Amino acid sequence: GENVEQHPSTLSVQEGDSAVIKCTYSDSASNYFPWYKQELGKRPQLIIDIRSNVGEKKDQRIAVTLNKTAKHFSLHITETQPEDSAVYFCAAKIGYNKLIFGAGTRLAVHP
Amino acid sequence: DAGITQSPRYKITETGRQVTLMCHQTWSHSYMFWYRQDLGHGLRLIYYSAAADITDKGEVPDGYVVSRSKTENFPLTLESATRSQTSVYFCASSEGTGRNEKLFFGSGTQLSVL
């Protein structure tokens, strides 16, 4: 069936280090891949997204890469800061406008 | 974002009772969604709607009913609540396809079924 797998489920880094979260998707027709950040007790919010016609996209310390052949995409956070601590969700668009999310990665950035 | 609101914020109910969670958006977004969030499962899609009077099942629709008689409202009803439906429920909306696929989430409803 349609699914998105996300790894790792938890990630602990020191402040200033880089963090990488990886996702794989099953539907080869998927063409939109957003990433959402959810701080404790808050609603998820979009931080970056990428479309299937692009291999990489950057926004300051955040970047996303997409490998359509392998059906996987990754979130890269450089120079991590304590405020990056949150749960991160990847997602893939299935069909016309249905977003399926991964199980989430809890990122902890230690000062 | 204040444009999408959910109510109630917290709800405690008993097994077998009917519960309705409300969702209202002021942007006239075409698409609306209901997700449930459970530890270890992330956000799972329950139902979604492309427009008024158009709804479709998501990943975990069993035990839930939705309606969308008006563009701005998308209520979710648990017809006979079960303990497995204890969860945090998020409503979301988006303009739709093209360049406007960003989901805007409500603040969530924490539901406990005893």
mmCIF file with all atom_site columns, N, CA, C and O in Angstrom, chain A residues 2-3 31-32 36 38 41-46 49 51 53 87 89 93 96-104 106, chain B residues 1 4 9 31 33 35 37 39-43 45 48 57 59 90 94 96-103 105-107:
data_model
loop_
_atom_site.group_PDB
_atom_site.id
_atom_site.type_symbol
_atom_site.label_atom_id
_atom_site.label_alt_id
_atom_site.label_comp_id
_atom_site.label_asym_id
_atom_site.label_entity_id
_atom_site.label_seq_id
_atom_site.pdbx_PDB_ins_code
_atom_site.Cartn_x
_atom_site.Cartn_y
_atom_site.Cartn_z
_atom_site.occupancy
_atom_site.B_iso_or_equiv
_atom_site.pdbx_formal_charge
_atom_site.auth_seq_id
_atom_site.auth_comp_id
_atom_site.auth_asym_id
_atom_site.auth_atom_id
_atom_site.pdbx_PDB_model_num
ATOM 1   N N  . GLU A 1 2   ? 0.191   2.383  0.080   1.00 0.00 ? 2   GLU A N  1
ATOM 2   C CA . GLU A 1 2   ? 0.903   3.651  0.102   1.00 0.00 ? 2   GLU A CA 1
ATOM 3   C C  . GLU A 1 2   ? 1.512   3.870  1.476   1.00 0.00 ? 2   GLU A C  1
ATOM 4   O O  . GLU A 1 2   ? 0.796   3.826  2.477   1.00 0.00 ? 2   GLU A O  1
ATOM 5   N N  . ASN A 1 3   ? 2.807   4.107  1.534   1.00 0.00 ? 3   ASN A N  1
ATOM 6   C CA . ASN A 1 3   ? 3.393   4.396  2.834   1.00 0.00 ? 3   ASN A CA 1
ATOM 7   C C  . ASN A 1 3   ? 4.672   5.197  2.684   1.00 0.00 ? 3   ASN A C  1
ATOM 8   O O  . ASN A 1 3   ? 5.273   5.254  1.601   1.00 0.00 ? 3   ASN A O  1
ATOM 9   N N  . ASN A 1 31  ? 4.950   13.329 -6.406  1.00 0.00 ? 31  ASN A N  1
ATOM 10  C CA . ASN A 1 31  ? 5.749   14.407 -6.980  1.00 0.00 ? 31  ASN A CA 1
ATOM 11  C C  . ASN A 1 31  ? 5.932   15.601 -6.057  1.00 0.00 ? 31  ASN A C  1
ATOM 12  O O  . ASN A 1 31  ? 6.431   16.656 -6.460  1.00 0.00 ? 31  ASN A O  1
ATOM 13  N N  . TYR A 1 32  ? 5.516   15.449 -4.803  1.00 0.00 ? 32  TYR A N  1
ATOM 14  C CA . TYR A 1 32  ? 5.641   16.565 -3.862  1.00 0.00 ? 32  TYR A CA 1
ATOM 15  C C  . TYR A 1 32  ? 6.008   16.002 -2.499  1.00 0.00 ? 32  TYR A C  1
ATOM 16  O O  . TYR A 1 32  ? 5.344   15.071 -2.007  1.00 0.00 ? 32  TYR A O  1
ATOM 17  N N  . TYR A 1 36  ? 7.672   18.792 7.778   1.00 0.00 ? 36  TYR A N  1
ATOM 18  C CA . TYR A 1 36  ? 7.009   19.572 8.802   1.00 0.00 ? 36  TYR A CA 1
ATOM 19  C C  . TYR A 1 36  ? 7.751   19.437 10.123  1.00 0.00 ? 36  TYR A C  1
ATOM 20  O O  . TYR A 1 36  ? 8.283   18.378 10.443  1.00 0.00 ? 36  TYR A O  1
ATOM 21  N N  . GLN A 1 38  ? 7.333   19.962 14.289  1.00 0.00 ? 38  GLN A N  1
ATOM 22  C CA . GLN A 1 38  ? 6.342   20.098 15.352  1.00 0.00 ? 38  GLN A CA 1
ATOM 23  C C  . GLN A 1 38  ? 7.049   20.247 16.692  1.00 0.00 ? 38  GLN A C  1
ATOM 24  O O  . GLN A 1 38  ? 7.666   19.309 17.193  1.00 0.00 ? 38  GLN A O  1
ATOM 25  N N  . GLY A 1 41  ? 3.849   20.295 22.018  1.00 0.00 ? 41  GLY A N  1
ATOM 26  C CA . GLY A 1 41  ? 2.563   20.897 22.319  1.00 0.00 ? 41  GLY A CA 1
ATOM 27  C C  . GLY A 1 41  ? 2.019   21.820 21.253  1.00 0.00 ? 41  GLY A C  1
ATOM 28  O O  . GLY A 1 41  ? 0.982   22.466 21.444  1.00 0.00 ? 41  GLY A O  1
ATOM 29  N N  . LYS A 1 42  ? 2.713   21.898 20.116  1.00 0.00 ? 42  LYS A N  1
ATOM 30  C CA . LYS A 1 42  ? 2.290   22.810 19.061  1.00 0.00 ? 42  LYS A CA 1
ATOM 31  C C  . LYS A 1 42  ? 1.791   22.025 17.829  1.00 0.00 ? 42  LYS A C  1
ATOM 32  O O  . LYS A 1 42  ? 1.873   20.804 17.786  1.00 0.00 ? 42  LYS A O  1
ATOM 33  N N  . ARG A 1 43  ? 1.299   22.761 16.869  1.00 0.00 ? 43  ARG A N  1
ATOM 34  C CA . ARG A 1 43  ? 0.843   22.141 15.627  1.00 0.00 ? 43  ARG A CA 1
ATOM 35  C C  . ARG A 1 43  ? 2.011   21.983 14.664  1.00 0.00 ? 43  ARG A C  1
ATOM 36  O O  . ARG A 1 43  ? 2.968   22.754 14.713  1.00 0.00 ? 43  ARG A O  1
ATOM 37  N N  . PRO A 1 44  ? 1.959   21.022 13.751  1.00 0.00 ? 44  PRO A N  1
ATOM 38  C CA . PRO A 1 44  ? 3.021   20.896 12.739  1.00 0.00 ? 44  PRO A CA 1
ATOM 39  C C  . PRO A 1 44  ? 3.023   22.106 11.809  1.00 0.00 ? 44  PRO A C  1
ATOM 40  O O  . PRO A 1 44  ? 1.964   22.644 11.466  1.00 0.00 ? 44  PRO A O  1
ATOM 41  N N  . GLN A 1 45  ? 4.233   22.502 11.405  1.00 0.00 ? 45  GLN A N  1
ATOM 42  C CA . GLN A 1 45  ? 4.368   23.622 10.476  1.00 0.00 ? 45  GLN A CA 1
ATOM 43  C C  . GLN A 1 45  ? 5.372   23.272 9.394   1.00 0.00 ? 45  GLN A C  1
ATOM 44  O O  . GLN A 1 45  ? 6.423   22.682 9.676   1.00 0.00 ? 45  GLN A O  1
ATOM 45  N N  . LEU A 1 46  ? 5.066   23.685 8.187   1.00 0.00 ? 46  LEU A N  1
ATOM 46  C CA . LEU A 1 46  ? 5.932   23.410 7.051   1.00 0.00 ? 46  LEU A CA 1
ATOM 47  C C  . LEU A 1 46  ? 7.247   24.159 7.178   1.00 0.00 ? 46  LEU A C  1
ATOM 48  O O  . LEU A 1 46  ? 7.267   25.355 7.491   1.00 0.00 ? 46  LEU A O  1
ATOM 49  N N  . ASP A 1 49  ? 9.918   22.221 1.367   1.00 0.00 ? 49  ASP A N  1
ATOM 50  C CA . ASP A 1 49  ? 9.332   21.182 0.517   1.00 0.00 ? 49  ASP A CA 1
ATOM 51  C C  . ASP A 1 49  ? 10.107  21.105 -0.796  1.00 0.00 ? 49  ASP A C  1
ATOM 52  O O  . ASP A 1 49  ? 10.872  22.009 -1.140  1.00 0.00 ? 49  ASP A O  1
ATOM 53  N N  . ARG A 1 51  ? 9.827   19.421 -4.999  1.00 0.00 ? 51  ARG A N  1
ATOM 54  C CA . ARG A 1 51  ? 9.028   18.761 -6.034  1.00 0.00 ? 51  ARG A CA 1
ATOM 55  C C  . ARG A 1 51  ? 9.910   17.824 -6.839  1.00 0.00 ? 51  ARG A C  1
ATOM 56  O O  . ARG A 1 51  ? 11.126  17.952 -6.831  1.00 0.00 ? 51  ARG A O  1
ATOM 57  N N  . ASN A 1 53  ? 10.712  17.514 -9.810  1.00 0.00 ? 53  ASN A N  1
ATOM 58  C CA . ASN A 1 53  ? 11.544  18.004 -10.914 1.00 0.00 ? 53  ASN A CA 1
ATOM 59  C C  . ASN A 1 53  ? 12.820  18.688 -10.418 1.00 0.00 ? 53  ASN A C  1
ATOM 60  O O  . ASN A 1 53  ? 13.584  19.247 -11.212 1.00 0.00 ? 53  ASN A O  1
ATOM 61  N N  . VAL A 1 87  ? 9.995   17.480 16.767  1.00 0.00 ? 87  VAL A N  1
ATOM 62  C CA . VAL A 1 87  ? 9.711   16.286 15.974  1.00 0.00 ? 87  VAL A CA 1
ATOM 63  C C  . VAL A 1 87  ? 9.561   16.723 14.524  1.00 0.00 ? 87  VAL A C  1
ATOM 64  O O  . VAL A 1 87  ? 8.854   17.692 14.227  1.00 0.00 ? 87  VAL A O  1
ATOM 65  N N  . PHE A 1 89  ? 8.584   15.614 10.585  1.00 0.00 ? 89  PHE A N  1
ATOM 66  C CA . PHE A 1 89  ? 7.820   14.656 9.774   1.00 0.00 ? 89  PHE A CA 1
ATOM 67  C C  . PHE A 1 89  ? 8.097   14.891 8.304   1.00 0.00 ? 89  PHE A C  1
ATOM 68  O O  . PHE A 1 89  ? 8.017   16.017 7.820   1.00 0.00 ? 89  PHE A O  1
ATOM 69  N N  . LYS A 1 93  ? 3.134   13.200 -1.373  1.00 0.00 ? 93  LYS A N  1
ATOM 70  C CA . LYS A 1 93  ? 1.796   13.362 -1.923  1.00 0.00 ? 93  LYS A CA 1
ATOM 71  C C  . LYS A 1 93  ? 1.416   12.120 -2.719  1.00 0.00 ? 93  LYS A C  1
ATOM 72  O O  . LYS A 1 93  ? 2.152   11.670 -3.596  1.00 0.00 ? 93  LYS A O  1
ATOM 73  N N  . TYR A 1 96  ? -4.118  12.837 -6.070  1.00 0.00 ? 96  TYR A N  1
ATOM 74  C CA . TYR A 1 96  ? -4.320  14.218 -6.460  1.00 0.00 ? 96  TYR A CA 1
ATOM 75  C C  . TYR A 1 96  ? -3.850  15.213 -5.402  1.00 0.00 ? 96  TYR A C  1
ATOM 76  O O  . TYR A 1 96  ? -3.191  16.193 -5.700  1.00 0.00 ? 96  TYR A O  1
ATOM 77  N N  . ASN A 1 97  ? -4.184  14.979 -4.152  1.00 0.00 ? 97  ASN A N  1
ATOM 78  C CA . ASN A 1 97  ? -3.744  15.921 -3.115  1.00 0.00 ? 97  ASN A CA 1
ATOM 79  C C  . ASN A 1 97  ? -3.812  15.310 -1.728  1.00 0.00 ? 97  ASN A C  1
ATOM 80  O O  . ASN A 1 97  ? -4.225  15.961 -0.786  1.00 0.00 ? 97  ASN A O  1
ATOM 81  N N  . LYS A 1 98  ? -3.382  14.070 -1.593  1.00 0.00 ? 98  LYS A N  1
ATOM 82  C CA . LYS A 1 98  ? -3.407  13.387 -0.314  1.00 0.00 ? 98  LYS A CA 1
ATOM 83  C C  . LYS A 1 98  ? -1.989  13.257 0.212   1.00 0.00 ? 98  LYS A C  1
ATOM 84  O O  . LYS A 1 98  ? -1.126  12.693 -0.461  1.00 0.00 ? 98  LYS A O  1
ATOM 85  N N  . LEU A 1 99  ? -1.713  13.817 1.385   1.00 0.00 ? 99  LEU A N  1
ATOM 86  C CA . LEU A 1 99  ? -0.388  13.747 1.964   1.00 0.00 ? 99  LEU A CA 1
ATOM 87  C C  . LEU A 1 99  ? -0.317  12.626 2.980   1.00 0.00 ? 99  LEU A C  1
ATOM 88  O O  . LEU A 1 99  ? -1.107  12.578 3.921   1.00 0.00 ? 99  LEU A O  1
ATOM 89  N N  . ILE A 1 100 ? 0.658   11.733 2.783   1.00 0.00 ? 100 ILE A N  1
ATOM 90  C CA . ILE A 1 100 ? 0.906   10.647 3.724   1.00 0.00 ? 100 ILE A CA 1
ATOM 91  C C  . ILE A 1 100 ? 2.203   10.964 4.454   1.00 0.00 ? 100 ILE A C  1
ATOM 92  O O  . ILE A 1 100 ? 3.229   11.249 3.816   1.00 0.00 ? 100 ILE A O  1
ATOM 93  N N  . PHE A 1 101 ? 2.165   10.897 5.787   1.00 0.00 ? 101 PHE A N  1
ATOM 94  C CA . PHE A 1 101 ? 3.307   11.272 6.592   1.00 0.00 ? 101 PHE A CA 1
ATOM 95  C C  . PHE A 1 101 ? 4.094   10.067 7.086   1.00 0.00 ? 101 PHE A C  1
ATOM 96  O O  . PHE A 1 101 ? 3.544   8.973  7.267   1.00 0.00 ? 101 PHE A O  1
ATOM 97  N N  . GLY A 1 102 ? 5.382   10.289 7.326   1.00 0.00 ? 102 GLY A N  1
ATOM 98  C CA . GLY A 1 102 ? 6.195   9.320  8.026   1.00 0.00 ? 102 GLY A CA 1
ATOM 99  C C  . GLY A 1 102 ? 5.876   9.342  9.508   1.00 0.00 ? 102 GLY A C  1
ATOM 100 O O  . GLY A 1 102 ? 5.114   10.199 9.974   1.00 0.00 ? 102 GLY A O  1
ATOM 101 N N  . ALA A 1 103 ? 6.488   8.440  10.256  1.00 0.00 ? 103 ALA A N  1
ATOM 102 C CA . ALA A 1 103 ? 6.187   8.297  11.686  1.00 0.00 ? 103 ALA A CA 1
ATOM 103 C C  . ALA A 1 103 ? 6.853   9.355  12.553  1.00 0.00 ? 103 ALA A C  1
ATOM 104 O O  . ALA A 1 103 ? 6.547   9.459  13.743  1.00 0.00 ? 103 ALA A O  1
ATOM 105 N N  . GLY A 1 104 ? 7.759   10.139 11.975  1.00 0.00 ? 104 GLY A N  1
ATOM 106 C CA . GLY A 1 104 ? 8.379   11.231 12.714  1.00 0.00 ? 104 GLY A CA 1
ATOM 107 C C  . GLY A 1 104 ? 9.743   10.891 13.280  1.00 0.00 ? 104 GLY A C  1
ATOM 108 O O  . GLY A 1 104 ? 10.051  9.724  13.556  1.00 0.00 ? 104 GLY A O  1
ATOM 109 N N  . ARG A 1 106 ? 12.252  12.381 16.372  1.00 0.00 ? 106 ARG A N  1
ATOM 110 C CA . ARG A 1 106 ? 12.414  13.318 17.487  1.00 0.00 ? 106 ARG A CA 1
ATOM 111 C C  . ARG A 1 106 ? 13.877  13.723 17.547  1.00 0.00 ? 106 ARG A C  1
ATOM 112 O O  . ARG A 1 106 ? 14.750  12.902 17.850  1.00 0.00 ? 106 ARG A O  1
ATOM 113 N N  . ASP B 2 1   ? -1.913  29.031 12.824  1.00 0.00 ? 1   ASP B N  1
ATOM 114 C CA . ASP B 2 1   ? -2.518  30.181 12.144  1.00 0.00 ? 1   ASP B CA 1
ATOM 115 C C  . ASP B 2 1   ? -3.962  30.335 12.586  1.00 0.00 ? 1   ASP B C  1
ATOM 116 O O  . ASP B 2 1   ? -4.707  29.389 12.640  1.00 0.00 ? 1   ASP B O  1
ATOM 117 N N  . ILE B 2 4   ? -7.530  28.769 10.947  1.00 0.00 ? 4   ILE B N  1
ATOM 118 C CA . ILE B 2 4   ? -8.126  27.448 11.069  1.00 0.00 ? 4   ILE B CA 1
ATOM 119 C C  . ILE B 2 4   ? -8.240  27.121 12.549  1.00 0.00 ? 4   ILE B C  1
ATOM 120 O O  . ILE B 2 4   ? -7.255  27.156 13.264  1.00 0.00 ? 4   ILE B O  1
ATOM 121 N N  . ARG B 2 9   ? -10.771 21.898 22.470  1.00 0.00 ? 9   ARG B N  1
ATOM 122 C CA . ARG B 2 9   ? -9.328  21.705 22.595  1.00 0.00 ? 9   ARG B CA 1
ATOM 123 C C  . ARG B 2 9   ? -9.044  20.383 23.305  1.00 0.00 ? 9   ARG B C  1
ATOM 124 O O  . ARG B 2 9   ? -8.090  19.688 22.967  1.00 0.00 ? 9   ARG B O  1
ATOM 125 N N  . TYR B 2 31  ? -9.240  22.340 0.033   1.00 0.00 ? 31  TYR B N  1
ATOM 126 C CA . TYR B 2 31  ? -8.963  21.045 0.642   1.00 0.00 ? 31  TYR B CA 1
ATOM 127 C C  . TYR B 2 31  ? -8.946  21.133 2.167   1.00 0.00 ? 31  TYR B C  1
ATOM 128 O O  . TYR B 2 31  ? -8.389  22.061 2.754   1.00 0.00 ? 31  TYR B O  1
ATOM 129 N N  . PHE B 2 33  ? -8.517  18.342 5.711   1.00 0.00 ? 33  PHE B N  1
ATOM 130 C CA . PHE B 2 33  ? -8.032  17.018 6.090   1.00 0.00 ? 33  PHE B CA 1
ATOM 131 C C  . PHE B 2 33  ? -8.231  16.791 7.588   1.00 0.00 ? 33  PHE B C  1
ATOM 132 O O  . PHE B 2 33  ? -8.185  17.738 8.366   1.00 0.00 ? 33  PHE B O  1
ATOM 133 N N  . TYR B 2 35  ? -6.337  14.381 10.490  1.00 0.00 ? 35  TYR B N  1
ATOM 134 C CA . TYR B 2 35  ? -5.265  13.458 10.844  1.00 0.00 ? 35  TYR B CA 1
ATOM 135 C C  . TYR B 2 35  ? -5.391  13.108 12.323  1.00 0.00 ? 35  TYR B C  1
ATOM 136 O O  . TYR B 2 35  ? -5.848  13.911 13.113  1.00 0.00 ? 35  TYR B O  1
ATOM 137 N N  . GLN B 2 37  ? -2.846  11.789 15.524  1.00 0.00 ? 37  GLN B N  1
ATOM 138 C CA . GLN B 2 37  ? -1.442  11.653 15.869  1.00 0.00 ? 37  GLN B CA 1
ATOM 139 C C  . GLN B 2 37  ? -1.294  10.772 17.084  1.00 0.00 ? 37  GLN B C  1
ATOM 140 O O  . GLN B 2 37  ? -1.820  11.063 18.152  1.00 0.00 ? 37  GLN B O  1
ATOM 141 N N  . LEU B 2 39  ? 1.713   8.277  19.234  1.00 0.00 ? 39  LEU B N  1
ATOM 142 C CA . LEU B 2 39  ? 3.136   8.015  19.403  1.00 0.00 ? 39  LEU B CA 1
ATOM 143 C C  . LEU B 2 39  ? 3.547   6.793  18.591  1.00 0.00 ? 39  LEU B C  1
ATOM 144 O O  . LEU B 2 39  ? 2.911   5.751  18.655  1.00 0.00 ? 39  LEU B O  1
ATOM 145 N N  . GLY B 2 40  ? 4.582   6.947  17.816  1.00 0.00 ? 40  GLY B N  1
ATOM 146 C CA . GLY B 2 40  ? 5.088   5.848  17.007  1.00 0.00 ? 40  GLY B CA 1
ATOM 147 C C  . GLY B 2 40  ? 4.445   5.705  15.645  1.00 0.00 ? 40  GLY B C  1
ATOM 148 O O  . GLY B 2 40  ? 4.918   4.935  14.806  1.00 0.00 ? 40  GLY B O  1
ATOM 149 N N  . HIS B 2 41  ? 3.355   6.450  15.433  1.00 0.00 ? 41  HIS B N  1
ATOM 150 C CA . HIS B 2 41  ? 2.646   6.356  14.143  1.00 0.00 ? 41  HIS B CA 1
ATOM 151 C C  . HIS B 2 41  ? 2.648   7.663  13.372  1.00 0.00 ? 41  HIS B C  1
ATOM 152 O O  . HIS B 2 41  ? 2.192   7.706  12.234  1.00 0.00 ? 41  HIS B O  1
ATOM 153 N N  . GLY B 2 42  ? 3.121   8.696  13.952  1.00 0.00 ? 42  GLY B N  1
ATOM 154 C CA . GLY B 2 42  ? 3.134   9.967  13.255  1.00 0.00 ? 42  GLY B CA 1
ATOM 155 C C  . GLY B 2 42  ? 1.737   10.499 13.025  1.00 0.00 ? 42  GLY B C  1
ATOM 156 O O  . GLY B 2 42  ? 0.847   10.351 13.873  1.00 0.00 ? 42  GLY B O  1
ATOM 157 N N  . LEU B 2 43  ? 1.529   11.093 11.877  1.00 0.00 ? 43  LEU B N  1
ATOM 158 C CA . LEU B 2 43  ? 0.240   11.667 11.504  1.00 0.00 ? 43  LEU B CA 1
ATOM 159 C C  . LEU B 2 43  ? -0.407  10.741 10.481  1.00 0.00 ? 43  LEU B C  1
ATOM 160 O O  . LEU B 2 43  ? 0.130   10.540 9.393   1.00 0.00 ? 43  LEU B O  1
ATOM 161 N N  . LEU B 2 45  ? -3.716  9.914  8.105   1.00 0.00 ? 45  LEU B N  1
ATOM 162 C CA . LEU B 2 45  ? -4.857  10.560 7.472   1.00 0.00 ? 45  LEU B CA 1
ATOM 163 C C  . LEU B 2 45  ? -6.125  9.739  7.672   1.00 0.00 ? 45  LEU B C  1
ATOM 164 O O  . LEU B 2 45  ? -6.175  8.547  7.358   1.00 0.00 ? 45  LEU B O  1
ATOM 165 N N  . TYR B 2 48  ? -10.335 13.123 3.984   1.00 0.00 ? 48  TYR B N  1
ATOM 166 C CA . TYR B 2 48  ? -10.046 14.419 3.420   1.00 0.00 ? 48  TYR B CA 1
ATOM 167 C C  . TYR B 2 48  ? -11.159 14.819 2.471   1.00 0.00 ? 48  TYR B C  1
ATOM 168 O O  . TYR B 2 48  ? -11.997 13.997 2.097   1.00 0.00 ? 48  TYR B O  1
ATOM 169 N N  . LYS B 2 57  ? -11.834 8.678  1.746   1.00 0.00 ? 57  LYS B N  1
ATOM 170 C CA . LYS B 2 57  ? -11.164 8.011  2.843   1.00 0.00 ? 57  LYS B CA 1
ATOM 171 C C  . LYS B 2 57  ? -9.656  8.187  2.778   1.00 0.00 ? 57  LYS B C  1
ATOM 172 O O  . LYS B 2 57  ? -9.077  8.247  1.687   1.00 0.00 ? 57  LYS B O  1
ATOM 173 N N  . GLU B 2 59  ? -6.059  6.849  5.298   1.00 0.00 ? 59  GLU B N  1
ATOM 174 C CA . GLU B 2 59  ? -5.412  5.608  5.715   1.00 0.00 ? 59  GLU B CA 1
ATOM 175 C C  . GLU B 2 59  ? -6.195  4.843  6.777   1.00 0.00 ? 59  GLU B C  1
ATOM 176 O O  . GLU B 2 59  ? -6.196  3.611  6.801   1.00 0.00 ? 59  GLU B O  1
ATOM 177 N N  . PHE B 2 90  ? -5.823  16.369 14.473  1.00 0.00 ? 90  PHE B N  1
ATOM 178 C CA . PHE B 2 90  ? -5.498  17.621 13.805  1.00 0.00 ? 90  PHE B CA 1
ATOM 179 C C  . PHE B 2 90  ? -6.318  17.766 12.534  1.00 0.00 ? 90  PHE B C  1
ATOM 180 O O  . PHE B 2 90  ? -6.366  16.860 11.698  1.00 0.00 ? 90  PHE B O  1
ATOM 181 N N  . SER B 2 94  ? -5.698  23.314 2.887   1.00 0.00 ? 94  SER B N  1
ATOM 182 C CA . SER B 2 94  ? -4.750  23.815 1.898   1.00 0.00 ? 94  SER B CA 1
ATOM 183 C C  . SER B 2 94  ? -5.522  24.334 0.699   1.00 0.00 ? 94  SER B C  1
ATOM 184 O O  . SER B 2 94  ? -6.667  23.950 0.460   1.00 0.00 ? 94  SER B O  1
ATOM 185 N N  . GLY B 2 96  ? -4.740  23.702 -2.360  1.00 0.00 ? 96  GLY B N  1
ATOM 186 C CA . GLY B 2 96  ? -4.889  22.635 -3.342  1.00 0.00 ? 96  GLY B CA 1
ATOM 187 C C  . GLY B 2 96  ? -3.595  22.384 -4.076  1.00 0.00 ? 96  GLY B C  1
ATOM 188 O O  . GLY B 2 96  ? -2.529  22.433 -3.483  1.00 0.00 ? 96  GLY B O  1
ATOM 189 N N  . THR B 2 97  ? -3.660  22.084 -5.304  1.00 0.00 ? 97  THR B N  1
ATOM 190 C CA . THR B 2 97  ? -2.500  21.678 -6.074  1.00 0.00 ? 97  THR B CA 1
ATOM 191 C C  . THR B 2 97  ? -1.763  22.883 -6.637  1.00 0.00 ? 97  THR B C  1
ATOM 192 O O  . THR B 2 97  ? -2.079  24.024 -6.332  1.00 0.00 ? 97  THR B O  1
ATOM 193 N N  . GLY B 2 98  ? -0.756  22.578 -7.444  1.00 0.00 ? 98  GLY B N  1
ATOM 194 C CA . GLY B 2 98  ? 0.054   23.652 -7.999  1.00 0.00 ? 98  GLY B CA 1
ATOM 195 C C  . GLY B 2 98  ? 1.056   24.138 -6.978  1.00 0.00 ? 98  GLY B C  1
ATOM 196 O O  . GLY B 2 98  ? 1.690   23.344 -6.293  1.00 0.00 ? 98  GLY B O  1
ATOM 197 N N  . ARG B 2 99  ? 1.177   25.421 -6.813  1.00 0.00 ? 99  ARG B N  1
ATOM 198 C CA . ARG B 2 99  ? 2.171   25.990 -5.895  1.00 0.00 ? 99  ARG B CA 1
ATOM 199 C C  . ARG B 2 99  ? 1.623   26.163 -4.490  1.00 0.00 ? 99  ARG B C  1
ATOM 200 O O  . ARG B 2 99  ? 2.314   26.692 -3.621  1.00 0.00 ? 99  ARG B O  1
ATOM 201 N N  . ASN B 2 100 ? 0.388   25.765 -4.262  1.00 0.00 ? 100 ASN B N  1
ATOM 202 C CA . ASN B 2 100 ? -0.255  26.060 -2.983  1.00 0.00 ? 100 ASN B CA 1
ATOM 203 C C  . ASN B 2 100 ? -0.680  24.798 -2.255  1.00 0.00 ? 100 ASN B C  1
ATOM 204 O O  . ASN B 2 100 ? -1.822  24.654 -1.882  1.00 0.00 ? 100 ASN B O  1
ATOM 205 N N  . GLU B 2 101 ? 0.281   23.892 -2.058  1.00 0.00 ? 101 GLU B N  1
ATOM 206 C CA . GLU B 2 101 ? -0.057  22.628 -1.419  1.00 0.00 ? 101 GLU B CA 1
ATOM 207 C C  . GLU B 2 101 ? 0.276   22.605 0.058   1.00 0.00 ? 101 GLU B C  1
ATOM 208 O O  . GLU B 2 101 ? 0.118   21.597 0.725   1.00 0.00 ? 101 GLU B O  1
ATOM 209 N N  . LYS B 2 102 ? 0.753   23.713 0.597   1.00 0.00 ? 102 LYS B N  1
ATOM 210 C CA . LYS B 2 102 ? 1.110   23.777 2.009   1.00 0.00 ? 102 LYS B CA 1
ATOM 211 C C  . LYS B 2 102 ? -0.106  23.503 2.873   1.00 0.00 ? 102 LYS B C  1
ATOM 212 O O  . LYS B 2 102 ? -1.180  24.072 2.651   1.00 0.00 ? 102 LYS B O  1
ATOM 213 N N  . LEU B 2 103 ? 0.074   22.640 3.866   1.00 0.00 ? 103 LEU B N  1
ATOM 214 C CA . LEU B 2 103 ? -0.988  22.356 4.828   1.00 0.00 ? 103 LEU B CA 1
ATOM 215 C C  . LEU B 2 103 ? -0.891  23.325 6.000   1.00 0.00 ? 103 LEU B C  1
ATOM 216 O O  . LEU B 2 103 ? 0.191   23.551 6.542   1.00 0.00 ? 103 LEU B O  1
ATOM 217 N N  . PHE B 2 105 ? -2.278  23.619 9.723   1.00 0.00 ? 105 PHE B N  1
ATOM 218 C CA . PHE B 2 105 ? -2.898  22.790 10.746  1.00 0.00 ? 105 PHE B CA 1
ATOM 219 C C  . PHE B 2 105 ? -3.602  23.627 11.799  1.00 0.00 ? 105 PHE B C  1
ATOM 220 O O  . PHE B 2 105 ? -3.156  24.735 12.138  1.00 0.00 ? 105 PHE B O  1
ATOM 221 N N  . GLY B 2 106 ? -4.684  23.075 12.336  1.00 0.00 ? 106 GLY B N  1
ATOM 222 C CA . GLY B 2 106 ? -5.305  23.644 13.507  1.00 0.00 ? 106 GLY B CA 1
ATOM 223 C C  . GLY B 2 106 ? -4.488  23.302 14.738  1.00 0.00 ? 106 GLY B C  1
ATOM 224 O O  . GLY B 2 106 ? -3.471  22.599 14.648  1.00 0.00 ? 106 GLY B O  1
ATOM 225 N N  . SER B 2 107 ? -4.943  23.752 15.885  1.00 0.00 ? 107 SER B N  1
ATOM 226 C CA . SER B 2 107 ? -4.177  23.557 17.118  1.00 0.00 ? 107 SER B CA 1
ATOM 227 C C  . SER B 2 107 ? -4.402  22.177 17.749  1.00 0.00 ? 107 SER B C  1
ATOM 228 O O  . SER B 2 107 ? -3.744  21.839 18.717  1.00 0.00 ? 107 SER B O  1
#
